[in-house]
Amino acid sequence: MQRHTFQIHTPFIKLDQFLKFTGLAETGGHAKEIVEQGIVRVNGEPCTMRGKKLYPGDQVQVEDYLLLVEGQQPGKDR
């Protein structure tokens, strides 16, 4: 399984936006298709909600990819 970490600079990111950000989806429509296929897992649970909010510490699995959401540490300057 390929493991990748992605840094976000906002408190959360929606699942469909995250799939585009990581490059697994080329467009919003493609992200929607991926999620609707039922091949996405968030923190080990199947997820078919493309608007699901992801927070630092969450894990997204799509087939052989494990994507880790990392965020800015509280109290650090931007």
Coordinates of C-alpha atoms in Angstrom, one line a residue:
M1 CA 0.0 0.0 0.0
Q2 CA 1.3 3.5 -0.9
R3 CA 1.2 5.9 2.0
H4 CA 1.3 9.6 1.5
T5 CA 0.9 12.6 3.9
F6 CA -0.8 15.8 2.8
Q7 CA -0.6 19.1 4.7
I8 CA -3.8 21.2 4.9
H9 CA -3.7 24.8 6.0
T10 CA -7.4 25.1 7.0
P11 CA -9.2 23.5 10.0
F12 CA -10.8 20.9 7.7
I13 CA -11.1 19.9 4.0
K14 CA -14.1 18.2 2.3
L15 CA -13.5 14.7 1.0
D16 CA -14.0 15.6 -2.7
Q17 CA -11.7 18.5 -2.4
F18 CA -9.1 16.4 -0.7
L19 CA -9.2 13.8 -3.5
K20 CA -8.6 16.6 -6.1
F21 CA -5.8 18.1 -3.8
T22 CA -4.0 14.7 -3.6
G23 CA -4.3 14.1 -7.4
L24 CA -6.4 11.0 -7.1
A25 CA -9.2 12.8 -8.8
E26 CA -8.8 15.1 -11.8
T27 CA -12.0 17.1 -11.4
G28 CA -14.8 17.5 -8.9
G29 CA -17.0 15.2 -11.0
H30 CA -14.3 12.5 -11.0
A31 CA -14.0 12.8 -7.2
K32 CA -17.8 12.3 -7.0
E33 CA -17.6 9.2 -9.1
I34 CA -14.8 7.7 -6.9
V35 CA -16.8 8.3 -3.8
E36 CA -20.0 7.0 -5.2
Q37 CA -18.2 3.7 -6.3
G38 CA -17.8 2.9 -2.6
I39 CA -14.1 2.4 -2.8
V40 CA -13.2 5.2 -0.3
R41 CA -12.7 4.5 3.4
V42 CA -12.3 7.3 6.0
N43 CA -10.6 6.1 9.2
G44 CA -11.2 2.5 8.2
E45 CA -15.0 3.0 7.5
P46 CA -16.6 3.0 4.1
C47 CA -17.6 6.5 3.1
T48 CA -20.0 7.6 0.3
M49 CA -20.4 11.3 1.4
R50 CA -18.3 13.4 -0.8
G51 CA -18.8 16.4 1.4
K52 CA -17.5 14.6 4.5
K53 CA -15.2 16.9 6.5
L54 CA -11.7 15.6 7.0
Y55 CA -9.6 16.9 9.9
P56 CA -5.9 16.6 10.7
G57 CA -5.3 13.0 11.9
D58 CA -7.8 11.5 9.5
Q59 CA -6.9 8.7 7.1
V60 CA -8.4 8.2 3.7
Q61 CA -7.9 4.9 1.8
V62 CA -8.7 4.6 -1.9
E63 CA -7.7 1.1 -3.3
D64 CA -3.9 0.8 -2.7
Y65 CA -3.4 4.4 -1.5
L66 CA -3.4 5.5 2.2
L67 CA -3.6 9.2 2.5
L68 CA -3.0 10.9 5.8
V69 CA -4.4 14.4 6.6
E70 CA -1.9 16.5 8.4
G71 CA -2.6 20.0 9.7
Q72 CA -0.9 23.0 11.3
Q73 CA -0.1 22.6 15.0
P74 CA -2.2 24.7 17.3
G75 CA -0.5 27.9 18.4
K76 CA 2.0 28.0 15.5
D77 CA 2.2 31.1 13.3
R78 CA 1.1 30.7 9.7

